Tab-separated table of C-alpha atoms in Angstrom:
chain	number	residue	atom	x	y	z
A	1	MET	CA	-4.557	19.763	-25.486
A	2	ASP	CA	-2.423	16.764	-26.417
A	3	PRO	CA	-4.381	14.891	-29.155
A	4	ARG	CA	-3.610	11.623	-27.386
A	5	ILE	CA	-5.894	12.763	-24.544
A	6	ARG	CA	-8.796	13.058	-26.975
A	7	GLU	CA	-7.934	9.621	-28.397
A	8	HIS	CA	-7.847	8.232	-24.838
A	9	ALA	CA	-11.306	9.681	-24.151
A	10	GLU	CA	-12.735	8.246	-27.360
A	11	THR	CA	-11.321	4.811	-26.522
A	12	ILE	CA	-12.959	4.949	-23.071
A	13	VAL	CA	-16.347	6.032	-24.417
A	14	ASP	CA	-16.570	3.961	-27.601
A	15	HIS	CA	-14.455	0.861	-26.915
A	16	SER	CA	-14.413	0.396	-23.147
A	17	THR	CA	-17.915	1.446	-22.082
A	18	ASP	CA	-19.883	1.578	-25.357
A	19	ILE	CA	-21.758	4.734	-24.397
A	20	ALA	CA	-24.996	5.390	-26.312
A	21	GLU	CA	-27.337	8.362	-26.540
A	22	GLY	CA	-29.236	8.912	-23.301
A	23	ASP	CA	-26.835	6.962	-21.084
A	24	ASP	CA	-26.267	8.313	-17.577
A	25	VAL	CA	-22.528	8.295	-16.845
A	26	ILE	CA	-20.453	8.946	-13.724
A	27	VAL	CA	-16.911	10.213	-14.247
A	28	SER	CA	-14.836	9.967	-11.054
A	29	ALA	CA	-11.469	11.710	-11.229
A	30	PRO	CA	-8.942	13.669	-9.153
A	31	PRO	CA	-8.214	17.319	-10.012
A	32	VAL	CA	-4.879	16.496	-11.661
A	33	ALA	CA	-6.742	14.540	-14.380
A	34	SER	CA	-8.935	17.505	-15.389
A	35	ASP	CA	-7.706	17.533	-19.014
A	36	LEU	CA	-9.003	14.001	-19.537
A	37	VAL	CA	-12.274	14.864	-17.762
A	38	VAL	CA	-12.773	17.790	-20.151
A	39	ALA	CA	-12.080	15.555	-23.149
A	40	LEU	CA	-14.459	12.891	-21.788
A	41	PHE	CA	-17.270	15.387	-21.283
A	42	GLU	CA	-16.744	16.641	-24.822
A	43	VAL	CA	-16.940	13.126	-26.270
A	44	LEU	CA	-19.870	12.198	-24.009
A	45	GLY	CA	-21.664	15.321	-25.212
A	46	ASP	CA	-21.027	14.302	-28.802
A	47	ARG	CA	-22.606	10.915	-28.075
A	48	GLY	CA	-25.674	12.396	-26.372
A	49	ALA	CA	-24.903	10.995	-22.915
A	50	ASN	CA	-25.615	12.601	-19.520
A	51	PRO	CA	-22.358	12.823	-17.489
A	52	VAL	CA	-21.853	13.833	-13.882
A	53	SER	CA	-18.407	14.396	-12.365
A	54	LEU	CA	-17.239	13.162	-8.943
A	55	ASN	CA	-14.123	14.643	-7.391
A	56	ALA	CA	-11.895	11.742	-6.248
A	57	ASP	CA	-9.500	13.851	-4.206
A	58	GLU	CA	-7.010	11.749	-2.196
A	59	ARG	CA	-6.273	14.630	0.224
A	60	ALA	CA	-9.961	14.915	1.034
A	61	LYS	CA	-10.274	11.149	1.407
A	62	ARG	CA	-7.308	11.103	3.782
A	63	ALA	CA	-8.841	13.873	5.882
A	64	PHE	CA	-12.148	12.030	6.068
A	65	LEU	CA	-10.623	8.680	6.997
A	66	ARG	CA	-8.414	10.170	9.721
A	67	ALA	CA	-11.315	12.144	11.203
A	68	SER	CA	-13.957	9.418	11.171
A	69	GLU	CA	-14.571	6.923	13.969
A	70	GLY	CA	-16.784	4.545	12.012
A	71	PHE	CA	-18.369	3.996	8.618
A	72	GLU	CA	-21.737	3.095	7.159
A	73	THR	CA	-22.643	2.586	3.539
A	74	PRO	CA	-23.712	6.093	2.375
A	75	SER	CA	-27.226	5.754	0.961
A	76	HIS	CA	-26.961	8.779	-1.339
A	77	GLU	CA	-23.807	7.385	-2.979
A	78	GLN	CA	-25.489	4.000	-3.267
A	79	ALA	CA	-28.516	5.625	-4.921
A	80	LEU	CA	-26.324	7.403	-7.466
A	81	MET	CA	-24.605	4.136	-8.348
A	82	ASP	CA	-27.939	2.310	-8.552
A	83	GLU	CA	-29.209	4.773	-11.158
A	84	THR	CA	-26.174	5.146	-13.413
A	85	ASP	CA	-25.636	3.217	-16.650
A	86	ALA	CA	-21.852	3.471	-16.724
A	87	PHE	CA	-19.016	4.379	-14.388
A	88	ILE	CA	-15.634	5.765	-15.489
A	89	HIS	CA	-12.869	6.135	-12.936
A	90	LEU	CA	-9.632	7.984	-13.719
A	91	ARG	CA	-6.538	7.287	-11.642
A	92	ALA	CA	-3.908	9.992	-11.208
A	93	THR	CA	-2.233	11.489	-8.179
A	94	GLU	CA	-0.230	14.454	-7.002
A	95	ASN	CA	1.176	12.382	-4.135
A	96	ALA	CA	1.402	8.597	-4.420
A	97	THR	CA	1.701	8.229	-0.637
A	98	GLU	CA	-1.102	10.642	0.321
A	99	THR	CA	-2.972	8.031	2.392
A	100	GLY	CA	0.165	6.396	3.767
A	101	ASP	CA	-0.518	7.622	7.306
A	102	VAL	CA	-4.069	6.335	7.478
A	103	ASP	CA	-4.374	3.417	9.887
A	104	PRO	CA	-4.806	0.126	7.958
A	105	GLU	CA	-7.686	-0.925	10.224
A	106	THR	CA	-9.501	2.299	9.310
A	107	THR	CA	-9.011	1.688	5.607
A	108	ALA	CA	-10.220	-1.900	5.957
A	109	ALA	CA	-13.384	-0.760	7.786
A	110	TYR	CA	-14.040	1.859	5.101
A	111	SER	CA	-13.604	-0.796	2.397
A	112	VAL	CA	-16.194	-3.022	4.091
A	113	ALA	CA	-18.712	-0.134	4.228
A	114	GLN	CA	-18.097	0.609	0.538
A	115	GLN	CA	-18.552	-3.003	-0.555
A	116	PRO	CA	-22.257	-2.739	-1.576
A	117	ILE	CA	-21.460	0.311	-3.712
A	118	ARG	CA	-18.481	-1.454	-5.246
A	119	GLU	CA	-20.590	-4.519	-6.076
A	120	GLU	CA	-23.238	-2.367	-7.749
A	121	ARG	CA	-20.554	-0.518	-9.729
A	122	LEU	CA	-19.152	-3.808	-10.986
A	123	SER	CA	-22.608	-4.776	-12.283
A	124	LYS	CA	-22.598	-1.754	-14.608
A	125	ARG	CA	-20.558	-0.912	-17.665
A	126	TRP	CA	-17.399	0.441	-16.102
A	127	CYS	CA	-13.843	1.420	-16.941
A	128	LEU	CA	-10.811	2.062	-14.761
A	129	THR	CA	-7.987	3.932	-16.482
A	130	GLN	CA	-4.938	6.119	-15.847
A	131	PHE	CA	-4.112	9.727	-16.599
A	132	PRO	CA	-0.307	10.245	-16.693
A	133	ALA	CA	0.194	12.624	-13.779
A	134	PRO	CA	3.660	13.779	-12.634
A	135	ALA	CA	3.519	11.941	-9.305
A	136	ASN	CA	2.806	8.673	-11.098
A	137	ALA	CA	5.776	9.356	-13.377
A	138	GLN	CA	7.946	10.003	-10.341
A	139	LEU	CA	6.816	6.751	-8.713
A	140	ALA	CA	7.739	4.942	-11.923
A	141	GLY	CA	11.183	6.575	-11.973
A	142	MET	CA	10.441	8.294	-15.278
A	143	SER	CA	10.304	11.832	-16.611
A	144	THR	CA	6.808	13.230	-17.121
A	145	GLU	CA	7.191	13.094	-20.915
A	146	ALA	CA	8.523	9.547	-20.914
A	147	TYR	CA	5.687	8.417	-18.652
A	148	GLU	CA	3.088	10.078	-20.877
A	149	ASN	CA	4.519	8.193	-23.861
A	150	PHE	CA	4.509	4.957	-21.859
A	151	VAL	CA	0.865	5.355	-20.752
A	152	TRP	CA	-0.535	6.267	-24.136
A	153	ASP	CA	1.485	3.591	-25.971
A	154	ALA	CA	-0.116	1.029	-23.653
A	155	ILE	CA	-3.618	2.506	-24.011
A	156	ASN	CA	-4.042	3.914	-27.528
A	157	LYS	CA	-3.386	0.711	-29.457
A	158	ASP	CA	-5.080	-1.843	-31.727
A	159	TRP	CA	-7.277	-3.650	-29.228
A	160	GLY	CA	-8.691	-5.959	-31.870
A	161	ALA	CA	-5.219	-7.379	-32.573
A	162	GLN	CA	-4.517	-7.639	-28.824
A	163	ARG	CA	-7.752	-9.558	-28.365
A	164	GLU	CA	-6.762	-12.090	-31.036
A	165	PHE	CA	-3.333	-12.585	-29.460
A	166	GLN	CA	-4.812	-13.197	-26.011
A	167	ASP	CA	-7.554	-15.478	-27.355
A	168	GLN	CA	-4.835	-18.091	-27.892
A	169	MET	CA	-4.252	-18.252	-24.142
A	170	VAL	CA	-7.980	-18.201	-23.378
A	171	GLU	CA	-8.397	-21.292	-25.555
A	172	ILE	CA	-5.784	-23.084	-23.436
A	173	LEU	CA	-6.947	-21.968	-19.999
A	174	ASP	CA	-10.744	-21.909	-20.309
A	175	PRO	CA	-11.270	-25.696	-20.565
A	176	ALA	CA	-8.480	-26.497	-18.093
A	177	GLU	CA	-8.775	-28.425	-14.858
A	178	GLU	CA	-5.537	-27.477	-13.028
A	179	VAL	CA	-2.859	-24.799	-13.272
A	180	ARG	CA	0.621	-24.907	-11.776
A	181	ILE	CA	2.863	-21.817	-11.466
A	182	VAL	CA	6.580	-22.302	-10.847
A	183	SER	CA	9.119	-19.461	-10.586
A	184	GLY	CA	12.565	-19.524	-9.020
A	185	GLU	CA	12.909	-21.156	-5.613
A	186	GLY	CA	10.002	-19.397	-3.901
A	187	THR	CA	6.969	-20.147	-6.088
A	188	ASP	CA	5.412	-23.530	-6.707
A	189	VAL	CA	1.641	-23.379	-6.427
A	190	THR	CA	-1.194	-25.391	-7.922
A	191	MET	CA	-4.886	-24.574	-8.149
A	192	SER	CA	-8.012	-25.924	-9.767
A	193	VAL	CA	-9.859	-23.738	-12.280
A	194	ALA	CA	-12.280	-26.535	-13.249
A	195	GLY	CA	-15.655	-25.247	-14.382
A	196	ASN	CA	-14.623	-21.600	-14.186
A	197	THR	CA	-14.446	-19.093	-17.028
A	198	THR	CA	-11.336	-17.420	-18.436
A	199	LEU	CA	-11.915	-13.830	-19.521
A	200	ASN	CA	-10.010	-11.875	-22.146
A	201	ASP	CA	-9.213	-8.328	-20.981
A	202	TYR	CA	-8.578	-6.298	-24.105
A	203	GLY	CA	-9.105	-2.773	-22.816
A	204	GLU	CA	-12.730	-2.696	-21.718
A	205	LYS	CA	-13.164	-2.647	-17.936
A	206	ASN	CA	-9.446	-1.986	-17.453
A	207	LEU	CA	-7.674	0.420	-19.790
A	208	PRO	CA	-5.015	-0.559	-20.573
A	209	GLY	CA	-6.038	-4.163	-20.897
A	210	GLY	CA	-3.658	-6.964	-21.669
A	211	GLU	CA	-4.361	-10.013	-19.527
A	212	VAL	CA	-6.380	-13.177	-19.407
A	213	PHE	CA	-7.775	-14.085	-16.004
A	214	THR	CA	-9.953	-16.550	-14.164
A	215	ALA	CA	-10.927	-17.531	-10.625
A	216	PRO	CA	-9.326	-20.430	-8.790
A	217	VAL	CA	-11.661	-22.860	-7.035
A	218	PRO	CA	-11.365	-21.348	-3.503
A	219	ASP	CA	-10.337	-24.437	-1.510
A	220	SER	CA	-8.015	-25.852	-4.166
A	221	VAL	CA	-4.915	-23.658	-3.832
A	222	GLU	CA	-1.870	-25.483	-2.487
A	223	GLY	CA	1.777	-24.459	-2.227
A	224	SER	CA	3.883	-21.354	-1.895
A	225	VAL	CA	4.156	-18.078	-3.786
A	226	PHE	CA	6.872	-15.448	-3.605
A	227	PHE	CA	5.724	-12.165	-5.137
A	228	ASP	CA	8.995	-10.634	-6.271
A	229	LYS	CA	7.434	-7.405	-7.488
A	230	PRO	CA	6.406	-4.847	-4.827
A	231	LEU	CA	3.035	-3.170	-4.646
A	232	TYR	CA	1.665	0.115	-3.401
A	233	HIS	CA	-1.399	-0.352	-1.231
A	234	GLN	CA	-3.061	2.407	0.768
A	235	GLY	CA	-0.122	4.683	-0.040
A	236	ARG	CA	2.513	2.277	1.369
A	237	GLU	CA	4.927	-0.092	-0.335
A	238	ILE	CA	4.778	-3.795	0.506
A	239	THR	CA	7.803	-5.822	-0.639
A	240	ASP	CA	8.862	-9.469	-0.854
A	241	VAL	CA	5.460	-10.936	-0.040
A	242	ALA	CA	5.516	-14.700	0.624
A	243	LEU	CA	2.296	-16.665	1.046
A	244	GLU	CA	1.849	-20.322	1.955
A	245	PHE	CA	-1.464	-21.967	0.990
A	246	ALA	CA	-3.087	-25.113	2.356
A	247	GLY	CA	-6.668	-26.099	1.636
A	248	GLY	CA	-7.090	-22.883	-0.299
A	249	GLU	CA	-6.257	-20.591	2.628
A	250	VAL	CA	-3.192	-18.535	3.468
A	251	VAL	CA	-1.742	-20.363	6.444
A	252	SER	CA	1.405	-18.266	6.774
A	253	HIS	CA	2.639	-14.996	5.325
A	254	SER	CA	5.534	-12.604	5.470
A	255	ALA	CA	6.758	-9.397	3.822
A	256	GLY	CA	10.070	-7.603	3.721
A	257	GLN	CA	8.426	-4.221	4.315
A	258	ASN	CA	5.062	-3.228	5.796
A	259	GLU	CA	4.124	-6.746	6.843
A	260	ASP	CA	1.571	-5.234	9.241
A	261	LEU	CA	-0.342	-3.830	6.271
A	262	LEU	CA	-0.324	-7.232	4.574
A	263	THR	CA	-1.623	-8.768	7.811
A	264	GLU	CA	-4.481	-6.258	7.896
A	265	VAL	CA	-5.406	-7.068	4.291
A	266	LEU	CA	-5.489	-10.798	5.011
A	267	SER	CA	-7.495	-10.198	8.198
A	268	THR	CA	-10.215	-8.086	6.519
A	269	ASP	CA	-12.636	-11.025	6.339
A	270	GLU	CA	-12.659	-14.770	5.720
A	271	GLY	CA	-12.423	-14.391	1.938
A	272	ALA	CA	-9.301	-12.229	2.174
A	273	ARG	CA	-7.211	-15.324	2.988
A	274	ARG	CA	-8.157	-17.034	-0.268
A	275	LEU	CA	-7.292	-16.346	-3.897
A	276	GLY	CA	-9.952	-14.628	-5.958
A	277	GLU	CA	-8.047	-14.282	-9.227
A	278	LEU	CA	-5.289	-15.774	-11.345
A	279	GLY	CA	-4.168	-13.504	-14.165
A	280	ILE	CA	-1.557	-13.775	-16.907
A	281	GLY	CA	-0.007	-10.556	-18.252
A	282	MET	CA	0.169	-10.291	-22.060
A	283	ASN	CA	0.514	-6.579	-23.000
A	284	ARG	CA	3.966	-6.350	-24.581
A	285	ASP	CA	3.741	-2.510	-24.714
A	286	ILE	CA	3.956	-2.565	-20.916
A	287	ASP	CA	7.631	-3.405	-20.792
A	288	ARG	CA	8.642	-2.084	-17.381
A	289	PHE	CA	7.470	-2.104	-13.784
A	290	THR	CA	5.985	1.245	-12.698
A	291	TYR	CA	4.452	0.661	-9.234
A	292	ASN	CA	1.000	0.939	-10.798
A	293	MET	CA	-0.995	-2.285	-10.643
A	294	LEU	CA	-3.317	-1.203	-13.449
A	295	PHE	CA	-0.281	-1.494	-15.750
A	296	ASP	CA	2.024	-3.857	-13.881
A	297	GLU	CA	-0.430	-6.767	-13.781
A	298	LYS	CA	-0.758	-6.594	-17.601
A	299	MET	CA	3.013	-6.608	-18.188
A	300	GLY	CA	4.328	-9.363	-20.421
A	301	ASP	CA	6.272	-12.176	-18.673
A	302	THR	CA	4.256	-11.891	-15.438
A	303	VAL	CA	1.558	-13.688	-13.514
A	304	HIS	CA	-0.556	-12.034	-10.845
A	305	MET	CA	-2.745	-13.439	-8.137
A	306	ALA	CA	-5.256	-11.535	-6.046
A	307	VAL	CA	-6.284	-12.334	-2.517
A	308	GLY	CA	-9.924	-11.558	-1.812
A	309	MET	CA	-12.934	-11.006	-4.024
A	310	ALA	CA	-13.458	-13.142	-7.133
A	311	TYR	CA	-15.264	-11.688	-10.125
A	312	ASP	CA	-18.664	-13.313	-10.595
A	313	ASP	CA	-18.143	-13.540	-14.364
A	314	CYS	CA	-15.166	-15.879	-13.794
A	315	VAL	CA	-17.062	-18.394	-11.665
A	316	GLY	CA	-18.931	-21.129	-13.462
A	317	GLU	CA	-22.564	-21.997	-12.811
A	318	GLY	CA	-22.894	-23.612	-9.412
A	319	GLY	CA	-19.327	-22.748	-8.438
A	320	GLU	CA	-18.290	-21.055	-5.213
A	321	VAL	CA	-17.610	-17.321	-5.481
A	322	ASN	CA	-14.932	-16.124	-3.083
A	323	GLU	CA	-16.454	-13.070	-1.420
A	324	SER	CA	-14.441	-10.367	0.294
A	325	ALA	CA	-14.309	-6.596	0.774
A	326	VAL	CA	-10.789	-6.559	-0.665
A	327	HIS	CA	-9.157	-7.552	-3.938
A	328	VAL	CA	-5.388	-7.086	-3.789
A	329	ASP	CA	-3.244	-8.120	-6.753
A	330	MET	CA	0.383	-9.214	-6.385
A	331	ILE	CA	2.862	-10.057	-9.147
A	332	VAL	CA	5.324	-12.852	-9.915
A	333	ASP	CA	8.026	-12.250	-12.550
A	334	MET	CA	7.910	-15.126	-15.068
A	335	GLY	CA	10.783	-13.940	-17.263
A	336	ALA	CA	13.372	-16.528	-16.122
A	337	GLU	CA	13.490	-19.894	-14.353
A	338	SER	CA	9.729	-20.152	-14.586
A	339	ARG	CA	6.911	-22.007	-16.242
A	340	ILE	CA	3.132	-22.229	-16.388
A	341	GLU	CA	1.660	-25.723	-16.600
A	342	VAL	CA	-1.939	-26.359	-17.612
A	343	ASP	CA	-3.153	-29.891	-16.942
A	344	GLY	CA	0.446	-31.055	-16.755
A	345	GLU	CA	1.549	-29.453	-20.039
A	346	VAL	CA	3.983	-26.518	-20.131
A	347	VAL	CA	2.256	-23.628	-21.945
A	348	GLN	CA	4.708	-20.856	-21.052
A	349	ARG	CA	8.406	-21.087	-20.240
A	350	ASN	CA	10.523	-18.102	-19.165
A	351	GLY	CA	7.868	-15.678	-20.440
A	352	THR	CA	7.384	-17.219	-23.903
A	353	PHE	CA	4.020	-18.819	-24.706
A	354	ARG	CA	3.808	-22.048	-26.680
A	355	PHE	CA	2.113	-20.158	-29.527
A	356	GLU	CA	5.044	-17.703	-29.819
A	357	ASP	CA	8.308	-18.086	-31.697
A	358	GLY	CA	11.166	-19.272	-29.480
A	359	PHE	CA	9.078	-21.417	-27.157
A	360	GLU	CA	10.918	-24.401	-25.718
A	361	ALA	CA	8.802	-27.131	-24.187
């Protein structure tokens, strides 16, 4: 076994989820990630934990979704999540478009039924990470070996140093009142973050980490955003997403490809038409776009915004939490002709932060 797999497993158990003796742990993974599951069970055994494995098979999920006519929250799955101490989910796929022929309305209905389980999972210690499977390498346009190196360079790193680097942005954003994002001709959007909390993601709940993020005040978002990076959602690629906000809501939208899927996302529920997250990518080891949001949203010189659910931990006491059954991240390239303003002051220009060498105000 590649020793980097064992290192990955140790990072998940010790850094990301802080597993202790006696902890009950769910490991959810597809078959192609079995090497990392084996390594995890070995490390969890060393720590005296009690793991159980769930098979997250995309082919099986596709078959279920296409065969079902309606969904209810499964009580046995809910009970399992209620009782666990920690949840570890491994992403990896043998076919990146496996669920591409599932009707978007079906997927949206399934997401709504799963919402109580998802909310319970988010209340636990949890970690979402990636195993470098060949199909993910293919989607990224990379050889399997190159993709493995890319994944483990982004994951097996000094997270203490990364935390210190990102803390500099947290100190700017956490006390802020208003943020403005400008990029090219298509993006000029403002939002209030007053009273909300900025979190430092240094490889705990998401591995890799490499972002700072907060929640916009739901009704404060005004302006337009052009997401120049594509995304894969439900096994389909959505490109050139443009959103127009007024009073916090998406009042118009378009996409160059699969606009119908974007429409279904925004129509899931009332909260799906509002922003639930503003994130700033700061992981310099993620230096290329790979069609994998777990990595792409952390990429240096990017900003991402998510329509839908806001994380409770980002919303200040007494603030409004945007609730939704979806949380869909989309990315803006901030490498050129761009800036981030916080309370009227430029804090990043063309991808360089004011605390980095080469910054020009």
